Structures are given as structure tokens and as C-alpha cells.
Amino acid sequence: MPGPTFETRSGDGLLVEWPNELPAKHFLTIDHSLHGAEKDKPEARGVVHVHGAKAPPESDGYPEDWYAPGKSRTCYYPNQQEPALLWYHDHAMGINRLNIYAGMFGLFVIRNGIEDALDLPRGHFEVPLVICDRLLRQDGHLDYPVSEDPERPWVPEVFGDVMVVNGKAFPFLEVEARPYRFRVLNASNGRFLHLNLSNDQEFHQIGTDQGLLAAPVPLERSLMAPGERTDLVIDFSGGAGQRMTLRSDYFDLMQFRVRPTAGSLAGRLPASLRPVPKTPETAAVKTRPLSITENKSMRGESMTMLLNGTAWHEPVTENPALDSTEIWSFINTTDDSHPIHLHLVRFQILDRRRFEPFLYTSTGEIRYTDPPIPPPPEEAGWKDTVRADPGMVTRIIVKFEGYAGRYVWHCHILEHEDNEMMRPYDVVGPEPTVGLREPRHQH
Ligand code: C2O
Ligand code: CU
Ligand code: CU
């Protein structure tokens, strides 16, 4: 892991056949008490979702559309969207935390001529960094923790002690003394990353989940929740002959070894990258308050975490009309940050605002205690995953473009997602007036 990278262009549609060639038996422990992971299901099932893709519903990798070893599925990715670093990963109901942990994911890059013309560092100087944490046994095999209850082995969070970059533990990269572009994915099941350089050197963030920001943002530290991507430019031109480490908290992720000779100056950052027009709040036809809640057992163990107080199998409650704009307001009453991801769409963060969770939990009333905080510049671009921080109401504005049909939204902490922190949603198209509706998209 990671799997092979797709290099694609905006507007160039792509058909991918995803055969399931897994062995029949899963090598990690399945919790059969989880919804969708019952004993009657084949163990090594899978279904592929391209995270961040504007794909028709039948190609989006709906969690219940998994298929067994020996079977195959062909998906269509129209790529009618702007350049971005997407990623594909398994989405099989009730076991996707295990499948992704086992390595079923990779990158999916979309480019276009406009981004090419910016002359950002490219070729050897553009490096993808897929970062995740893992637990390893003494013999080097992957270890995935289980609870003390053999009937319910699910655990609410997994934190590895080995950081892995592009499938290697603590690798190094020899670099020239010049700027490099790093396309970073946090592919961890549950770990948030706080990226920084050991020499405290500043770098620039130039993009978010769904492509370039309006302008580069200077940073010394970059926060990434599971599922999020970031686009960083690190300039090594002042560091000829030196070594420095990319870190996250107290973990070393990888080392950069800068060649002793001065490198070329190509790939200097432009002052502006692309227009990112702000979606005005007045464009929204509806605001949906959506709670994030957690029930704990008497012993304080996490039992269920829910979105909007509803479990997966309950009827759809979010049903935006195709091409309409809505505000989704995530009311997080829990003690944790939950990265919330919507399939199909890109969105913008409006603000985060502190409120009184206890009052809300007991009466349903939202009482704010502080003014709203707009997103910092590094989050003020197009996103598909957003941190809903604890004790905050996080608001996003989103236009439901592309296709009508059934999609999902969920927390991207994979242990949460597998245990009810995921909901179906419907993008509702116009009703056909007479007879059968023409296919919306013809190819
Ligand atoms: Cu990374 Cu449902 O997605
Ligand atoms: Cu997704
Ligand atoms: Cu969560």
C-alpha cells in the first residue's frame, strides 16, 4: 500500500473495472454485531469509492453495493470537475475500517491546463505523501486492536505507533535545494496530523481537499483530519547540505536530505493561484441542523455515535434538490473532533461557533457562547471533508451539483463510520413529466 495512482485530466471520463481478487477469508477480526457486517455476509467483500469525485450514484461505491471475491464492478468517473487530489478506498458496510487499514486505497489525481500553466513544481519535484499510522506485531504483520468482548470486538478509535509514508516506515527523500510540491493525504483511520518541519521552517499551503486555494498561505504547522488532503510547497533552497524531518506531534514521519549544491529556482510560487468565489449565505434555500452525539456506557465506554440522532437503516432525512444550495450545520455535542465528509459535492466552510452542549442535549436549544469564527485562510478553499470540532457548531455551504440519486455522508474516523456514524442522503432530481425520463448524462 498505497495502491497505484490514477493520473487523470478534468473532463476526460474514465472507466475503471475493479475486480475483487481478495482471498475468501479476512485476516483481520470482523465485528459481526455491527450493522451490515453480519455472519451471513462474505468476509472479504469490498466496494470502491473515489473520495472527492463527482460521480454518478451507481459508480460512487455505495456501502451496501459490496461484492464478493471473484466478482467485479465497472465504474464510470466523468471527471467533470476541477483539478484536485482525490483518493480511492474501500467503502464496504461494517468493515471498511478493516479494509482500508489492510491497504485498500490509493491516490486519484485530476489535473488541467490551467493548473499546469501555473508552473508549480512538477515531475520529480511534485511528490505525493500518503500518510497513515499502523500497529505492527513483532513479526512485522499488521495488527488491528480488538475490544475485551469477543462478541463485540469493535474499538472506537485506533492509533498506531508506526507512522507510514507511501507504504514505508520513516523513509527519506533526497531533494534538490529548491521548492517542492507535496500532495499530502491523511489516510489514517483515526489520527489527526499536525505537520511541521524539525527546523521550524515555514512552508506554504496552496490547496485543500478540492484543489488550489486562491493564494498561497504561509504556515509552520498544518492540521489534517483523517480523509483530508493538503497541497504544500516546501522550499529547500536555503537548506543545501542539511537534513530535516517532517513531523507530526512527537512522531517523525520522514526525512529530507538536501543536496549540497544550489538547485534551480524554477517553481517559484505565484502570488495568486485561482479564483475561489465565496458562496454567499443568501444562496442557500435551506439550513439543516445536524447533531453529532455519542452515547457512553455506565463505564464511560463509547457505545454509539450518531449523526442527526439517526442510525444507518432509518429512512433518509437529508434530501436536497439537485442544483440547490444548502447550509449544513453540524452541532457537535461530543468531546471529539469528527471529520465530516459528504460524497458527490464540494463545499465551503462558513464558520465554527462555540455553544452550550449540555443545554442543547437536554432541551434542544442552541445557545452560543462566543461569536462565530470564520475558517482560517488555509481552510477557506473548496473542501469535501471538514472538522466538526467538539463543543462547536460548524457550518458549511454546499451546492448539490452533478447527479440525482443516493449518496452518503459520514464521519471519516473509520471506526465511527463503521458503527452508525454514516447516513444515506438523496439528491432529488426533477420529476419526469411524461413516461420514462431521458438519461441525464449521455456519453
Ligand atoms: Cu473517503 Cu465515504 O469516503
Ligand atoms: Cu467520499
Ligand atoms: Cu467521528
Coordinates of C-alpha atoms and ligand atoms in Angstrom, one line a residue:
M1 CA 0.0 0.0 0.0
P2 CA -0.9 2.5 -1.2
G3 CA -2.3 1.1 -4.5
P4 CA -1.4 2.6 -7.9
T5 CA -2.1 6.3 -8.5
F6 CA -4.5 7.4 -11.2
E7 CA -3.3 10.4 -13.3
T8 CA -6.3 11.9 -14.9
R9 CA -7.4 15.2 -16.6
S10 CA -10.5 17.3 -16.0
G11 CA -13.3 16.3 -18.5
D12 CA -11.6 13.1 -19.6
G13 CA -14.0 10.4 -18.4
L14 CA -12.6 7.2 -17.1
L15 CA -14.0 3.7 -16.9
V16 CA -12.4 1.5 -14.2
E17 CA -13.0 -2.2 -13.7
W18 CA -12.5 -3.1 -10.0
P19 CA -12.3 -6.9 -9.8
N20 CA -12.4 -8.3 -6.2
E21 CA -9.4 -10.7 -6.1
L22 CA -9.2 -11.0 -2.4
P23 CA -8.8 -14.4 -0.6
A24 CA -12.1 -15.6 0.8
K25 CA -11.0 -15.1 4.5
H26 CA -10.4 -11.7 6.0
F27 CA -7.2 -11.6 8.0
L28 CA -8.5 -9.0 10.5
T29 CA -11.2 -9.6 13.1
I30 CA -14.7 -8.7 11.8
D31 CA -17.3 -7.5 14.4
H32 CA -20.4 -9.3 13.3
S33 CA -22.6 -7.3 15.7
L34 CA -22.1 -4.2 13.6
H35 CA -24.9 -3.3 11.1
G36 CA -24.1 -4.7 7.7
A37 CA -21.3 -7.0 8.9
E38 CA -23.5 -10.0 9.9
K39 CA -22.1 -13.5 9.7
D40 CA -24.1 -14.3 6.6
K41 CA -22.0 -11.9 4.5
P42 CA -18.9 -12.9 2.6
E43 CA -15.9 -11.8 4.7
A44 CA -13.7 -10.3 2.0
R45 CA -16.2 -8.1 0.4
G46 CA -15.4 -4.7 -1.0
V47 CA -16.7 -1.8 -3.0
V48 CA -14.6 1.2 -4.2
H49 CA -15.4 4.8 -3.6
V50 CA -13.4 7.7 -5.1
H51 CA -13.4 10.2 -2.3
G52 CA -14.0 13.7 -3.7
A53 CA -15.2 12.5 -7.1
K54 CA -18.4 13.9 -8.7
A55 CA -19.5 10.5 -9.9
P56 CA -23.0 9.2 -10.8
P57 CA -24.6 7.3 -7.9
E58 CA -24.1 3.8 -9.5
S59 CA -20.4 4.5 -9.7
D60 CA -20.0 6.1 -6.3
G61 CA -19.4 3.0 -4.3
Y62 CA -22.5 2.8 -2.1
P63 CA -21.6 0.9 1.1
E64 CA -24.2 -1.8 0.6
D65 CA -23.2 -2.4 -3.0
W66 CA -20.2 -4.5 -2.0
Y67 CA -19.3 -7.6 -3.9
A68 CA -17.6 -10.9 -3.1
P69 CA -14.2 -12.3 -4.3
G70 CA -14.5 -13.4 -7.9
K71 CA -16.9 -10.7 -8.8
S72 CA -16.2 -7.4 -10.5
R73 CA -17.7 -3.9 -10.9
T74 CA -17.0 -1.3 -13.6
C75 CA -17.4 2.3 -12.5
Y76 CA -17.5 5.5 -14.6
Y77 CA -15.7 8.6 -13.4
P78 CA -16.7 11.6 -15.7
N79 CA -14.1 13.8 -14.1
Q80 CA -16.3 16.8 -14.8
Q81 CA -14.6 18.7 -12.0
E82 CA -11.7 20.9 -11.3
P83 CA -8.2 19.6 -10.6
A84 CA -7.7 18.1 -7.1
L85 CA -6.0 15.3 -5.2
L86 CA -8.7 12.7 -4.7
W87 CA -8.3 9.2 -3.3
Y88 CA -10.0 5.9 -3.8
H89 CA -10.7 3.5 -0.9
D90 CA -12.9 0.6 0.1
H91 CA -16.4 1.5 1.4
A92 CA -17.9 -1.9 2.3
M93 CA -20.5 -1.5 5.0
G94 CA -19.3 -2.5 8.5
I95 CA -15.8 -3.5 7.5
N96 CA -14.3 -0.5 5.6
R97 CA -12.1 0.4 8.6
L98 CA -10.5 -3.0 8.3
N99 CA -10.2 -3.0 4.5
I100 CA -8.6 0.5 4.4
Y101 CA -6.3 -0.4 7.3
A102 CA -5.3 -3.5 5.3
G103 CA -4.3 -1.2 2.4
M104 CA -7.3 -0.9 0.1
F105 CA -6.7 2.7 -1.0
G106 CA -4.7 4.9 -3.3
L107 CA -4.5 8.3 -5.0
F108 CA -6.5 9.7 -7.9
V109 CA -5.1 13.0 -9.3
I110 CA -7.1 15.3 -11.6
R111 CA -5.2 18.0 -13.5
N112 CA -6.0 20.5 -16.2
G113 CA -4.2 23.0 -18.4
I114 CA -5.0 26.0 -16.2
E115 CA -3.2 24.4 -13.2
D116 CA -0.3 23.2 -15.5
A117 CA 0.2 26.8 -16.7
L118 CA 0.8 28.0 -13.1
D119 CA 4.2 26.4 -13.3
L120 CA 4.2 24.9 -9.8
P121 CA 6.9 22.4 -9.1
R122 CA 6.2 19.3 -11.2
G123 CA 7.6 16.0 -12.3
H124 CA 10.3 14.9 -9.9
F125 CA 9.6 18.0 -7.8
E126 CA 5.9 17.1 -7.2
V127 CA 5.7 14.3 -4.6
P128 CA 2.6 12.6 -3.2
L129 CA 2.8 11.8 0.5
V130 CA 0.2 9.3 1.7
I131 CA 0.5 9.3 5.5
C132 CA -1.1 6.9 7.9
D133 CA -0.4 5.2 11.3
R134 CA -0.3 1.5 11.9
L135 CA 0.2 -1.0 14.7
L136 CA 2.6 -3.8 13.9
R137 CA 3.3 -7.1 15.6
Q138 CA 6.8 -8.3 16.5
D139 CA 6.9 -10.2 13.2
G140 CA 6.0 -7.1 11.2
H141 CA 2.4 -8.2 10.4
L142 CA -0.3 -5.6 10.7
D143 CA -2.1 -5.6 14.0
Y144 CA -5.6 -4.2 14.5
P145 CA -6.8 -4.0 18.1
V146 CA -9.9 -5.6 19.4
S147 CA -12.0 -4.9 22.5
E148 CA -12.3 -7.2 25.5
D149 CA -15.6 -8.5 24.4
P150 CA -15.2 -11.3 21.8
E151 CA -18.8 -10.8 20.7
R152 CA -18.2 -7.1 20.0
P153 CA -14.5 -6.7 19.0
W154 CA -15.1 -3.2 17.6
V155 CA -13.0 -0.4 19.2
P156 CA -14.0 3.2 19.0
E157 CA -10.6 4.5 17.8
V158 CA -7.3 3.1 16.6
F159 CA -4.0 4.8 17.0
G160 CA -0.9 3.2 15.5
D161 CA 2.7 3.7 16.9
V162 CA 4.4 3.4 13.5
M163 CA 3.9 6.2 11.1
V164 CA 3.9 5.1 7.4
V165 CA 4.6 7.4 4.5
N166 CA 3.8 6.0 1.0
G167 CA 3.9 2.5 2.5
K168 CA 7.3 2.9 4.3
A169 CA 8.1 3.5 7.9
F170 CA 10.2 6.6 8.3
P171 CA 11.6 6.9 4.7
F172 CA 13.9 9.6 3.5
L173 CA 13.8 11.6 0.3
E174 CA 16.9 13.2 -1.3
V175 CA 15.9 16.6 -2.6
E176 CA 17.5 19.4 -4.5
A177 CA 17.9 22.8 -2.9
R178 CA 14.7 24.2 -4.5
P179 CA 11.0 24.3 -3.9
Y180 CA 9.0 21.0 -4.0
R181 CA 5.2 20.4 -4.1
F182 CA 3.9 17.8 -1.8
R183 CA 0.4 16.4 -2.3
V184 CA -0.5 15.1 1.1
L185 CA -3.3 12.7 2.2
N186 CA -4.1 11.7 5.7
A187 CA -5.2 8.1 5.2
S188 CA -5.2 7.2 8.9
N189 CA -8.2 5.5 10.4
G190 CA -8.4 8.0 13.2
R191 CA -5.2 10.0 13.7
F192 CA -5.2 13.8 13.2
L193 CA -1.8 15.0 11.8
H194 CA -0.1 18.2 12.8
L195 CA 2.6 18.5 10.2
N196 CA 5.7 20.6 10.8
L197 CA 9.4 20.6 10.0
S198 CA 12.1 19.8 12.5
N199 CA 13.9 23.1 11.8
D200 CA 10.6 25.0 12.3
Q201 CA 10.9 26.2 8.7
E202 CA 7.8 27.9 7.2
F203 CA 6.1 26.3 4.2
H204 CA 3.2 27.3 2.0
Q205 CA -0.2 25.6 1.7
I206 CA -1.5 26.1 -1.8
G207 CA -4.5 23.7 -1.8
T208 CA -7.2 21.9 0.1
D209 CA -9.3 18.7 -0.5
Q210 CA -10.8 20.1 -3.7
G211 CA -7.9 21.9 -5.3
L212 CA -6.0 25.1 -5.2
L213 CA -6.6 27.9 -2.7
A214 CA -7.0 31.5 -4.0
A215 CA -3.5 32.3 -2.9
P216 CA -0.6 30.5 -1.0
V217 CA -0.8 30.6 2.8
P218 CA 2.4 30.6 4.8
L219 CA 2.3 28.1 7.7
E220 CA 4.5 26.5 10.2
R221 CA 2.1 23.7 11.1
S222 CA -0.6 22.0 9.1
L223 CA -3.6 20.3 10.7
M224 CA -5.1 17.3 8.8
A225 CA -8.0 15.2 9.9
P226 CA -8.5 11.7 8.5
G227 CA -9.6 11.9 4.9
E228 CA -8.4 15.4 4.3
R229 CA -5.8 16.4 1.7
T230 CA -3.4 19.3 1.6
D231 CA -1.1 20.7 -1.0
L232 CA 2.2 22.0 0.4
V233 CA 5.1 23.8 -1.1
I234 CA 8.4 23.4 0.9
D235 CA 11.3 25.5 -0.3
F236 CA 14.6 23.7 0.4
S237 CA 16.7 26.3 -1.4
G238 CA 18.1 27.7 1.9
G239 CA 19.0 24.2 3.2
A240 CA 21.7 22.9 0.9
G241 CA 23.6 20.1 2.6
Q242 CA 21.1 19.9 5.5
R243 CA 18.8 17.2 6.8
M244 CA 15.4 17.9 8.2
T245 CA 12.4 15.9 9.4
L246 CA 8.8 16.1 8.6
R247 CA 7.0 15.5 11.9
S248 CA 3.6 15.2 13.4
D249 CA 3.4 15.8 17.2
Y250 CA 6.1 13.6 18.6
F251 CA 6.3 11.4 15.6
D252 CA 9.0 11.6 12.9
L253 CA 7.3 10.9 9.6
M254 CA 10.1 11.2 7.1
Q255 CA 13.5 12.8 6.5
F256 CA 14.5 15.2 3.7
R257 CA 18.2 15.1 2.7
V258 CA 19.0 18.3 0.8
R259 CA 21.8 18.0 -1.8
P260 CA 24.8 20.3 -1.1
T261 CA 24.6 22.2 -4.4
A262 CA 22.2 25.1 -5.1
G263 CA 19.1 23.9 -7.1
S264 CA 17.2 25.7 -9.8
L265 CA 14.8 28.5 -8.9
A266 CA 12.0 27.1 -11.1
G267 CA 8.7 26.5 -9.4
R268 CA 8.6 29.8 -7.5
L269 CA 5.1 30.4 -6.1
P270 CA 2.7 32.7 -7.9
A271 CA 1.0 35.3 -5.8
S272 CA -2.4 34.1 -6.7
L273 CA -3.5 30.6 -7.8
R274 CA -7.1 30.6 -9.0
P275 CA -10.3 32.4 -8.2
V276 CA -12.3 30.8 -5.4
P277 CA -15.5 32.7 -5.4
K278 CA -17.3 32.7 -2.0
T279 CA -20.7 31.2 -2.0
P280 CA -23.0 33.8 -0.3
E281 CA -25.2 32.6 2.5
T282 CA -28.2 34.1 0.7
A283 CA -27.7 31.4 -2.0
A284 CA -28.9 28.7 0.5
V285 CA -32.6 27.6 0.3
K286 CA -32.4 25.6 3.5
T287 CA -30.4 25.2 6.7
R288 CA -30.2 21.7 8.2
P289 CA -29.2 21.5 11.9
L290 CA -27.5 18.1 12.2
S291 CA -26.4 16.8 15.6
I292 CA -23.3 14.7 16.3
T293 CA -23.9 12.7 19.5
E294 CA -22.2 10.0 21.5
N295 CA -23.8 7.6 24.0
K296 CA -21.5 6.2 26.6
S297 CA -22.0 3.1 28.7
M298 CA -22.0 3.2 32.5
R299 CA -18.3 2.6 32.4
G300 CA -17.7 5.5 30.1
E301 CA -17.1 3.4 27.1
S302 CA -18.3 4.6 23.8
M303 CA -21.4 2.8 22.6
T304 CA -22.9 4.6 19.6
M305 CA -22.1 7.8 17.9
L306 CA -24.9 9.1 15.7
L307 CA -25.4 11.8 13.1
N308 CA -28.7 13.6 13.4
G309 CA -29.7 11.1 16.1
T310 CA -30.4 8.5 13.4
A311 CA -28.9 5.1 12.6
W312 CA -27.9 4.0 9.1
H313 CA -31.0 1.9 8.4
E314 CA -33.5 4.6 9.2
P315 CA -35.2 6.5 6.4
V316 CA -33.3 9.2 4.6
T317 CA -33.6 12.6 6.3
E318 CA -31.3 14.7 4.1
N319 CA -32.8 15.2 0.6
P320 CA -31.5 18.3 -1.1
A321 CA -32.9 19.2 -4.5
L322 CA -30.5 18.8 -7.4
D323 CA -28.6 22.1 -8.1
S324 CA -29.9 23.7 -4.9
T325 CA -27.6 25.2 -2.3
E326 CA -28.0 24.4 1.4
I327 CA -26.3 25.1 4.7
W328 CA -25.5 22.1 6.8
S329 CA -24.9 22.9 10.4
F330 CA -23.0 20.2 12.4
I331 CA -23.8 20.5 16.2
N332 CA -21.1 18.6 17.9
T333 CA -22.0 17.7 21.5
T334 CA -19.2 15.1 21.9
D335 CA -15.7 15.6 23.3
D336 CA -14.0 14.7 20.0
S337 CA -13.5 16.4 16.6
H338 CA -15.3 14.4 13.9
P339 CA -14.2 15.0 10.2
I340 CA -17.5 15.0 8.3
H341 CA -17.4 14.1 4.6
L342 CA -20.1 14.4 2.0
H343 CA -20.0 12.3 -1.1
L344 CA -20.5 13.9 -4.6
V345 CA -20.1 17.5 -3.6
R346 CA -17.5 20.2 -2.8
F347 CA -18.4 22.8 -0.2
Q348 CA -17.1 25.8 1.7
I349 CA -16.8 26.3 5.5
L350 CA -18.8 29.3 6.7
D351 CA -17.8 29.3 10.4
R352 CA -17.5 27.5 13.7
R353 CA -19.1 28.7 16.8
R354 CA -18.9 27.6 20.4
F355 CA -22.2 26.7 22.1
E356 CA -23.6 25.0 25.2
P357 CA -23.7 21.3 24.5
F358 CA -25.4 20.4 27.8
L359 CA -28.3 22.8 27.3
Y360 CA -28.7 21.5 23.7
T361 CA -28.7 17.9 24.8
S362 CA -31.3 18.4 27.5
T363 CA -33.6 21.0 25.7
G364 CA -32.6 21.1 22.0
E365 CA -31.9 24.8 22.3
I366 CA -28.7 26.2 20.8
R367 CA -27.2 28.9 22.9
Y368 CA -24.0 30.3 21.5
T369 CA -21.3 31.5 24.0
D370 CA -18.9 33.1 21.5
P371 CA -19.0 34.9 18.2
P372 CA -18.6 32.8 15.0
I373 CA -15.1 32.1 13.8
P374 CA -14.6 32.2 10.1
P375 CA -12.3 29.5 8.6
P376 CA -8.6 30.4 8.6
P377 CA -7.1 31.1 5.2
E378 CA -5.8 27.5 4.8
E379 CA -9.4 26.2 5.1
A380 CA -11.0 28.9 3.0
G381 CA -11.0 26.9 -0.2
W382 CA -13.1 24.1 -1.7
K383 CA -13.5 21.2 0.8
D384 CA -15.1 17.8 0.9
T385 CA -14.3 16.9 4.5
V386 CA -14.5 19.3 7.4
R387 CA -13.5 19.1 11.1
A388 CA -16.6 19.4 13.3
D389 CA -14.8 20.4 16.4
P390 CA -16.1 19.5 19.9
G391 CA -18.5 21.9 21.5
M392 CA -18.8 23.8 18.3
V393 CA -21.5 24.3 15.6
T394 CA -19.7 24.0 12.3
R395 CA -21.5 25.4 9.3
I396 CA -20.8 24.6 5.6
I397 CA -22.5 25.8 2.5
V398 CA -22.9 23.3 -0.3
K399 CA -24.4 23.2 -3.8
F400 CA -25.7 19.7 -4.7
E401 CA -24.5 19.6 -8.3
G402 CA -23.9 16.8 -10.8
Y403 CA -26.3 13.9 -10.3
A404 CA -29.6 13.0 -8.6
G405 CA -29.6 9.8 -6.6
R406 CA -28.5 8.2 -3.4
Y407 CA -25.2 9.1 -1.8
V408 CA -23.8 9.1 1.8
W409 CA -22.3 11.4 4.3
H410 CA -20.3 10.3 7.3
C411 CA -17.6 10.8 9.9
H412 CA -14.2 9.9 8.4
I413 CA -12.9 8.4 11.6
L414 CA -13.3 4.9 10.1
E415 CA -14.2 3.2 13.4
H416 CA -17.1 5.7 13.8
E417 CA -18.2 5.4 10.2
D418 CA -18.4 1.6 10.6
N419 CA -20.5 1.9 13.7
E420 CA -23.5 4.0 12.6
M421 CA -21.8 7.4 12.1
M422 CA -22.9 7.3 8.5
R423 CA -26.1 8.3 6.8
P424 CA -27.5 7.9 3.3
Y425 CA -28.7 11.1 1.6
D426 CA -30.7 11.7 -1.6
V427 CA -30.1 14.3 -4.2
V428 CA -33.6 14.8 -5.6
G429 CA -33.9 15.4 -9.3
P430 CA -36.8 16.9 -11.2
E431 CA -39.8 14.5 -11.6
P432 CA -40.2 13.2 -15.1
T433 CA -43.3 14.7 -16.6
V434 CA -44.3 12.1 -19.2
G435 CA -43.2 8.5 -19.4
L436 CA -39.6 7.5 -18.8
R437 CA -37.0 10.1 -18.1
E438 CA -34.2 10.5 -20.5
P439 CA -30.8 9.7 -19.0
R440 CA -29.4 12.9 -17.6
H441 CA -26.0 12.3 -18.9
Q442 CA -25.2 10.7 -22.2
H443 CA -21.8 9.6 -23.2
Ligands
C2O1 CU1 -13.4 8.9 2.0 CU2 -17.3 8.0 2.1 O1 -15.3 8.4 2.0
CU2 CU -16.1 10.3 -0.4
CU3 CU -16.4 10.6 14.3

